[in-house]
mmCIF file of C-alpha atoms in Angstrom:
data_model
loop_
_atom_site.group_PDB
_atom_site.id
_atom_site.type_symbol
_atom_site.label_atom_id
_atom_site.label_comp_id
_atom_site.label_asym_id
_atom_site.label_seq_id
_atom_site.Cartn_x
_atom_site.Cartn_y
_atom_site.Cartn_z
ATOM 1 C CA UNK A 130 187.568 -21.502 23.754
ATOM 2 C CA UNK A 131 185.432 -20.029 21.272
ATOM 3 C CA UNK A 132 187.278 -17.069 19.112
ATOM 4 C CA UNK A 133 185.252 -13.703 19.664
ATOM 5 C CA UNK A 134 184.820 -14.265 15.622
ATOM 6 C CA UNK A 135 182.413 -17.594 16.029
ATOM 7 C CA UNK A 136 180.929 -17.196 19.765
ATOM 8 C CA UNK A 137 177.179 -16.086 18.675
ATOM 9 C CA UNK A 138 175.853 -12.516 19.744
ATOM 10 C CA UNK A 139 173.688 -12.752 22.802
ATOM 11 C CA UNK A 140 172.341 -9.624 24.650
ATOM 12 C CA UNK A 141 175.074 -10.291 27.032
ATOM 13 C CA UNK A 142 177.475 -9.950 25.105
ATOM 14 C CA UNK A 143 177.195 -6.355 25.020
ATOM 15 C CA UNK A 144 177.217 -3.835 27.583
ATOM 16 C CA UNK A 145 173.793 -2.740 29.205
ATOM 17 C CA UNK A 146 174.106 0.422 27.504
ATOM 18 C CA UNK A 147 176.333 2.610 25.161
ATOM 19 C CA UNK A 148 178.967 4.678 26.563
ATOM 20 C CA UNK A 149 176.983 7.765 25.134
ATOM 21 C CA UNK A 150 173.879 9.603 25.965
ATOM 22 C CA UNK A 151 171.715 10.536 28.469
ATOM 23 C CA UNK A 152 171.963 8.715 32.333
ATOM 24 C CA UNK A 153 170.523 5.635 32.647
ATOM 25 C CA UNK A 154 167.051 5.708 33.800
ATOM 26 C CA UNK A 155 166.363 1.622 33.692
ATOM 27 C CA UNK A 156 168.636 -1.613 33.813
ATOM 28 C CA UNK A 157 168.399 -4.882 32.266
ATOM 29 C CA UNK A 158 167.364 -6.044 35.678
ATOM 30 C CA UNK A 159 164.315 -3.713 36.899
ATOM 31 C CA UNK A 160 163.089 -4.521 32.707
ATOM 32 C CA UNK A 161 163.474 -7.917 33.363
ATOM 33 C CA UNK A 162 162.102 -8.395 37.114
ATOM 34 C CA UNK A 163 158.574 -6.164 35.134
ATOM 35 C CA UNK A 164 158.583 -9.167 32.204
ATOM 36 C CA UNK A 165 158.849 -11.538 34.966
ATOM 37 C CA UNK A 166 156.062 -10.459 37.338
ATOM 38 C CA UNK A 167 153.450 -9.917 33.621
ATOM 39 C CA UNK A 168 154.213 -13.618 32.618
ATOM 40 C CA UNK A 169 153.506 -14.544 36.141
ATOM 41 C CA UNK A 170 149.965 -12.877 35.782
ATOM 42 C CA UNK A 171 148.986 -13.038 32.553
ATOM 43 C CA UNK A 172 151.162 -15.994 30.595
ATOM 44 C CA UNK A 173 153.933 -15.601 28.225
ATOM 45 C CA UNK A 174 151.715 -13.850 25.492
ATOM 46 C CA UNK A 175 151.360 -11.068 27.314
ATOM 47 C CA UNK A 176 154.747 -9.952 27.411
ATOM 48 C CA UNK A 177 156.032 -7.275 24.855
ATOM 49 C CA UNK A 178 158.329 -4.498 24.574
ATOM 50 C CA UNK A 179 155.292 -2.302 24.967
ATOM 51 C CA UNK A 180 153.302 -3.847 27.668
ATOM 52 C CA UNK A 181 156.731 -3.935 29.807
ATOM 53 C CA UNK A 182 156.964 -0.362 28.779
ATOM 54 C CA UNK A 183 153.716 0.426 30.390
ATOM 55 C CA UNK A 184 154.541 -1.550 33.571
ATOM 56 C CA UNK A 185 157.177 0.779 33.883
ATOM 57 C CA UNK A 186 155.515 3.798 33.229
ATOM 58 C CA UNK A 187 157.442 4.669 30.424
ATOM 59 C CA UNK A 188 157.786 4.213 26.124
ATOM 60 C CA UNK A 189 158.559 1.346 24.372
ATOM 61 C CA UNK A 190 161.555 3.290 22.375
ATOM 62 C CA UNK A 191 163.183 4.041 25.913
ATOM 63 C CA UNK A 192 163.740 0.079 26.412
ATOM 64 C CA UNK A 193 165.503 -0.578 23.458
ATOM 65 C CA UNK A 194 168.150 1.374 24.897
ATOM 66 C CA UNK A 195 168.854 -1.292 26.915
ATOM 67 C CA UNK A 196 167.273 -4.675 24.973
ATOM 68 C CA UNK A 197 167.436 -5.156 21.353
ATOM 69 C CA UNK A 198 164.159 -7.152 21.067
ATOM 70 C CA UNK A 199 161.463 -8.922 22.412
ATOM 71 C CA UNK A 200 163.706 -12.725 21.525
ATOM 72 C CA UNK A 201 166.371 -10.689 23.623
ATOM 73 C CA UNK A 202 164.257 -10.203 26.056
ATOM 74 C CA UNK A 203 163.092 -13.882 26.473
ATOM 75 C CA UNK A 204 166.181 -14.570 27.020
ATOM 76 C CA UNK A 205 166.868 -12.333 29.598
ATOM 77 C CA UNK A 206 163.892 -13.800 31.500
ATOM 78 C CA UNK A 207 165.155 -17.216 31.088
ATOM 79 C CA UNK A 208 168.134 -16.580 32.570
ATOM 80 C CA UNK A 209 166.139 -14.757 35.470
ATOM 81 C CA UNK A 210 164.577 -17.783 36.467
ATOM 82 C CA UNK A 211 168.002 -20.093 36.545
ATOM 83 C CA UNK A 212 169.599 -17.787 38.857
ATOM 84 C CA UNK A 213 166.367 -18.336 41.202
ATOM 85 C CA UNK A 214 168.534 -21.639 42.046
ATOM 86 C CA UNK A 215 170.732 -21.716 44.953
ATOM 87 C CA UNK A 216 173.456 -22.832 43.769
ATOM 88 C CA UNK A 217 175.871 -21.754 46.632
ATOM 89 C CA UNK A 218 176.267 -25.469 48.530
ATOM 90 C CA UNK A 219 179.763 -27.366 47.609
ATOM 91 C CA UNK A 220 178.766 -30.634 46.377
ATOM 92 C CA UNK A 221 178.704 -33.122 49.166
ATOM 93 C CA UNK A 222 180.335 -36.157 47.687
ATOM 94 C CA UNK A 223 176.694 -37.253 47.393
ATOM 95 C CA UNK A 224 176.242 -36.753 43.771
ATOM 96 C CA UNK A 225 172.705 -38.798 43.393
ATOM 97 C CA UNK A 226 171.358 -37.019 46.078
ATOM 98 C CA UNK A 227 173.056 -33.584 45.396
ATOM 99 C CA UNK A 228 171.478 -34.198 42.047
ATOM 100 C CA UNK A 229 168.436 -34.680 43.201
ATOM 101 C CA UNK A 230 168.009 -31.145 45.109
ATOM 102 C CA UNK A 231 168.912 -29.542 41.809
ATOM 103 C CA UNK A 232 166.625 -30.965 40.014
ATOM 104 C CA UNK A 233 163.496 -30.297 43.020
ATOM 105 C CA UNK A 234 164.878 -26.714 42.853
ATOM 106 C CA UNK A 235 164.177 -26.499 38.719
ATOM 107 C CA UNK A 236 160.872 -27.822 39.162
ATOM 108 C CA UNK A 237 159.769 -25.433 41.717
ATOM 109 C CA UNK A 238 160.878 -22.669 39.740
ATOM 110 C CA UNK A 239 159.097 -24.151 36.765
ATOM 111 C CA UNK A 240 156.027 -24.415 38.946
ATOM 112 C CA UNK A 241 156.374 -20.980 40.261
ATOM 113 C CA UNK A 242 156.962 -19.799 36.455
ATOM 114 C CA UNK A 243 154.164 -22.216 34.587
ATOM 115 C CA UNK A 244 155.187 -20.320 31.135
ATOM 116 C CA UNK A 245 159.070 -21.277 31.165
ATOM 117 C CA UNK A 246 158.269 -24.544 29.073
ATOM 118 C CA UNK A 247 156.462 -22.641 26.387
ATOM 119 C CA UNK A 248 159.602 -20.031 26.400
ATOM 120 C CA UNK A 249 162.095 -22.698 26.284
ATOM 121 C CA UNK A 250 160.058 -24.331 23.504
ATOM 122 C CA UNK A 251 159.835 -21.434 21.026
ATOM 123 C CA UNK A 252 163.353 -19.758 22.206
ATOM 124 C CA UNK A 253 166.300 -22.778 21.702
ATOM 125 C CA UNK A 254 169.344 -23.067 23.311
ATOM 126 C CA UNK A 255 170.338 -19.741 24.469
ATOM 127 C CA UNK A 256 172.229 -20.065 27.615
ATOM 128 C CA UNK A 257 172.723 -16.865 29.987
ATOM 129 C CA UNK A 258 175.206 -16.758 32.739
ATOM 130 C CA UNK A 259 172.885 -17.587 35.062
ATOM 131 C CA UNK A 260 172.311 -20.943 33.214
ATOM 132 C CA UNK A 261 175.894 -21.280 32.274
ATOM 133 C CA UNK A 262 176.815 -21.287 36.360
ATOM 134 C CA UNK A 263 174.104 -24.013 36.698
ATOM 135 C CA UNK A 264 175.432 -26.521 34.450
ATOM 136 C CA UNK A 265 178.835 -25.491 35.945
ATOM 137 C CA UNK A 266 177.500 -26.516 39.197
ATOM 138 C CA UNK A 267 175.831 -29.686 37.752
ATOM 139 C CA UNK A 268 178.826 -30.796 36.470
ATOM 140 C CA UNK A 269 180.547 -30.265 39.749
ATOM 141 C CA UNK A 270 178.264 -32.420 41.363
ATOM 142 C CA UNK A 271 178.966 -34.982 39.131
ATOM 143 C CA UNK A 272 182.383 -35.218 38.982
ATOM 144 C CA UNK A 273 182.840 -38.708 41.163
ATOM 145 C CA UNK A 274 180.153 -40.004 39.245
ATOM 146 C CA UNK A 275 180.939 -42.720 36.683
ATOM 147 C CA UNK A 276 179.865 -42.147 33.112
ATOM 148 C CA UNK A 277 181.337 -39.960 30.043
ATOM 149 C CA UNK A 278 181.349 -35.963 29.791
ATOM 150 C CA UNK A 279 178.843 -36.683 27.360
ATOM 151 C CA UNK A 280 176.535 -39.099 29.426
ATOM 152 C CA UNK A 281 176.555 -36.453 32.142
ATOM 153 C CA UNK A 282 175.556 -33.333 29.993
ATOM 154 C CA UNK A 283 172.694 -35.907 28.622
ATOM 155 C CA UNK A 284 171.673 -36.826 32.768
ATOM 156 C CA UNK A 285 171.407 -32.563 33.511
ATOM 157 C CA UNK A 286 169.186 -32.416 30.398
ATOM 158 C CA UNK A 287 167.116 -35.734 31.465
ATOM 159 C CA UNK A 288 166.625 -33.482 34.799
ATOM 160 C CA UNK A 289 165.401 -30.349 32.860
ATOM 161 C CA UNK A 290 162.908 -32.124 30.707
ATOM 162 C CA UNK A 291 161.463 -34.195 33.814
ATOM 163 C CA UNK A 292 161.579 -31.012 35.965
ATOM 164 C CA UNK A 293 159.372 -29.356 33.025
ATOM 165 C CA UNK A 294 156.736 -32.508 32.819
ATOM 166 C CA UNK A 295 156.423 -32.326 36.473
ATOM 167 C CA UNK A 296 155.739 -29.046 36.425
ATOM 168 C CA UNK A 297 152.993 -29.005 33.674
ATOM 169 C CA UNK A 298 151.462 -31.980 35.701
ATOM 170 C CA UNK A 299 151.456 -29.720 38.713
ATOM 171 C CA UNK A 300 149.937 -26.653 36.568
ATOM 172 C CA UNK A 301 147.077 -28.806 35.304
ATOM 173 C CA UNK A 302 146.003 -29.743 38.459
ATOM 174 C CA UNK A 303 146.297 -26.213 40.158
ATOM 175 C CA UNK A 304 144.652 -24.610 37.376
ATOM 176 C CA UNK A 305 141.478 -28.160 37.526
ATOM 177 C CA UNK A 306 142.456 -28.939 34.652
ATOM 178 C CA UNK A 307 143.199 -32.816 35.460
ATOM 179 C CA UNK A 308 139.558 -33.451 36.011
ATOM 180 C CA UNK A 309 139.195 -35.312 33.229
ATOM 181 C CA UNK A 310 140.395 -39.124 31.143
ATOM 182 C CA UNK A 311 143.934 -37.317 31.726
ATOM 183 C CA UNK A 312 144.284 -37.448 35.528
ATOM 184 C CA UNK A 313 145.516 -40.424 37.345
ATOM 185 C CA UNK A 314 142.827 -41.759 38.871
ATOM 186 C CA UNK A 315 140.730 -41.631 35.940
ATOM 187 C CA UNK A 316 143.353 -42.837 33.658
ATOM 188 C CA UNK A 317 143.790 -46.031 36.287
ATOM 189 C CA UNK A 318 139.870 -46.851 36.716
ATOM 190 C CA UNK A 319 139.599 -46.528 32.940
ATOM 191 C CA UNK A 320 142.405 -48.847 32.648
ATOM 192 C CA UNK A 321 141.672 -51.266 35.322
ATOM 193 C CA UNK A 322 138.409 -51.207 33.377
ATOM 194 C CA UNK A 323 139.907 -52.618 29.959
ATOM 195 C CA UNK A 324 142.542 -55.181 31.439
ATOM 196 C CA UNK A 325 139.136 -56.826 33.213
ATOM 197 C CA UNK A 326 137.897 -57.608 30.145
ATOM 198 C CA UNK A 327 140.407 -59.963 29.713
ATOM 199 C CA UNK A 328 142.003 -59.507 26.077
ATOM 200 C CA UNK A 329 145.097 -58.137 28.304
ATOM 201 C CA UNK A 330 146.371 -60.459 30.050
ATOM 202 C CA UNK A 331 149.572 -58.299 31.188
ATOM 203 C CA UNK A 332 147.948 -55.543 31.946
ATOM 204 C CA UNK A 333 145.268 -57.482 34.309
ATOM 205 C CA UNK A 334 147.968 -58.703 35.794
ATOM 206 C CA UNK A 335 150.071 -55.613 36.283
ATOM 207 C CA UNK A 336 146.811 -54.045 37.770
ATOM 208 C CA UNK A 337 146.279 -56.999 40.219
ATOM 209 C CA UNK A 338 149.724 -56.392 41.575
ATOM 210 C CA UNK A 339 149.558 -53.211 41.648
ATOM 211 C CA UNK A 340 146.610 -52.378 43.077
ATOM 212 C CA UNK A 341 145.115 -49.087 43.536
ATOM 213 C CA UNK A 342 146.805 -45.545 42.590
ATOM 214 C CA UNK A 343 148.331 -43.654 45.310
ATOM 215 C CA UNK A 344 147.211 -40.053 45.913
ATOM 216 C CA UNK A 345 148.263 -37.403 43.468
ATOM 217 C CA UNK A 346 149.111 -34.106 45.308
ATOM 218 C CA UNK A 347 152.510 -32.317 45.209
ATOM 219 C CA UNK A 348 153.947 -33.943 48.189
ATOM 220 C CA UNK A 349 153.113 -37.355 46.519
ATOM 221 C CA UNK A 350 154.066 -35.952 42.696
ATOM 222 C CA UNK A 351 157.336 -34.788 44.205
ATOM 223 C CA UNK A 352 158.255 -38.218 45.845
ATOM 224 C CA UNK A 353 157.393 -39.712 42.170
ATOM 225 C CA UNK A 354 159.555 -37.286 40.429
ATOM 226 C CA UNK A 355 162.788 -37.747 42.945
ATOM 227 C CA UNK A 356 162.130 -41.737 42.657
ATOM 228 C CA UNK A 357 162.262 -41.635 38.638
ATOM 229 C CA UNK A 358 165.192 -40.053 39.087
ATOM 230 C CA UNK A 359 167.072 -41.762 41.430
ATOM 231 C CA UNK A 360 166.175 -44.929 39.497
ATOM 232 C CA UNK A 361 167.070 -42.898 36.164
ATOM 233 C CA UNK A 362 170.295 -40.975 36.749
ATOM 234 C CA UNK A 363 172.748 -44.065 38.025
ATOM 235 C CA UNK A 364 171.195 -46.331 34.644
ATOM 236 C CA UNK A 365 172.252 -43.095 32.829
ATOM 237 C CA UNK A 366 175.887 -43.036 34.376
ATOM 238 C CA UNK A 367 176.611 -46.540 34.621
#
């Protein structure tokens, strides 16, 4: 276990306020619920100390009472979003499948949250409690899998960063943005396009095969995603 000298200083590892000074008039909690609700409106760039401040009717000064800093309080919001995850199910002996339903459960909240990627980008590795219980749980759930400690952390982050491609996928096309030579059918008539002219042999014959692309909406994007990674996870462990 880490000594108290080396474990890095997180917001959490303090207490929500100082022992001194007036009552509490806010928590980490209502601060962070108000960050949460302006990133879902207006993106991650919206979100300061002062524009939460104003969301809660009250000074900027009167927050840091409670969060050091804007970094702090990306973290706090990250942390938010893992404990979205239900993570109160046993693991059924199932461990692909079980799996599986995390990883449907992080892209949802990724979808319902379409600025997570860009916070997890531009804030590291921080890991909350919230997060800390999820990898907890992950690891429960793969405890009669085969595979090293070390191939198993590597499968929960192969889930994160496919539950955060997913996700963009699915903002693009909500937002029409996948209207152009980046969405799938495009992309495939453009394609099928090239490999007839012949000077791609593989590819002609990977299209004839093939044939044409299936639908693209979330129920069909979802199937995709849980396919990859049932195809993904046991090459992984094995």
């Amino acid at each position: 276990m880490a000594d108290s000298e080396t474990r890095p200083t997180t917001v959490w590892s303090r207490p929500e306020r100082g022992a001194r000074g007036p009552a509490p008039e806010r928590s980490r909690y209502e601060i962070t619920a108000a960050a949460l609700a302006l990133a879902d409106a207006e993106g991650l760039a919206a979100v300061s100390m002062r524009a939460v401040a104003q969301r809660l009717g009250t000074g900027p000064a009167s927050l840091y009472r409670y969060v050091g800093s804007r970094d702090e309080l990306l973290d706090l919001m990250a942390d938010a979003v893992a404990g979205e995850l239900d993570l109160s199910a046993a693991p059924s002996g199932d461990w692909l499948g079980d799996l599986v339903g995390l990883a449907l459960q992080s892209k949802a909240a990724h979808t319902r949250h379409p600025w997570l990627p860009e916070l997890n980008d531009r804030r590291g590795e921080v890991l909350g409690p919230h997060a800390i219980d999820y990898l907890d749980h992950a690891l429960a759930v793969l405890a009669p899998a085969p595979g090293t400690s070390r191939q198993k952390l590597e499968a929960i982050g192969l889930l994160g960063g496919l539950a955060t491609l997913f996700a963009r996928r699915e903002a693009m096309a909500a937002a029409g943005e996948g209207s152009g030579a980046g969405d799938p059918p495009v992309q495939a008539a453009h394609l099928a396009a090239v490999a007839a002219e012949g000077r791609h042999p593989h590819l002609l014959a990977a299209f004839t095969t093939a044939g044409p692309p299936p639908p693209a909406g979330p129920a069909e994007r979802d199937a995709l995603f849980e396919r990859l990674l049932r195809r993904l996870l046991p090459a992984m462990l094995g």
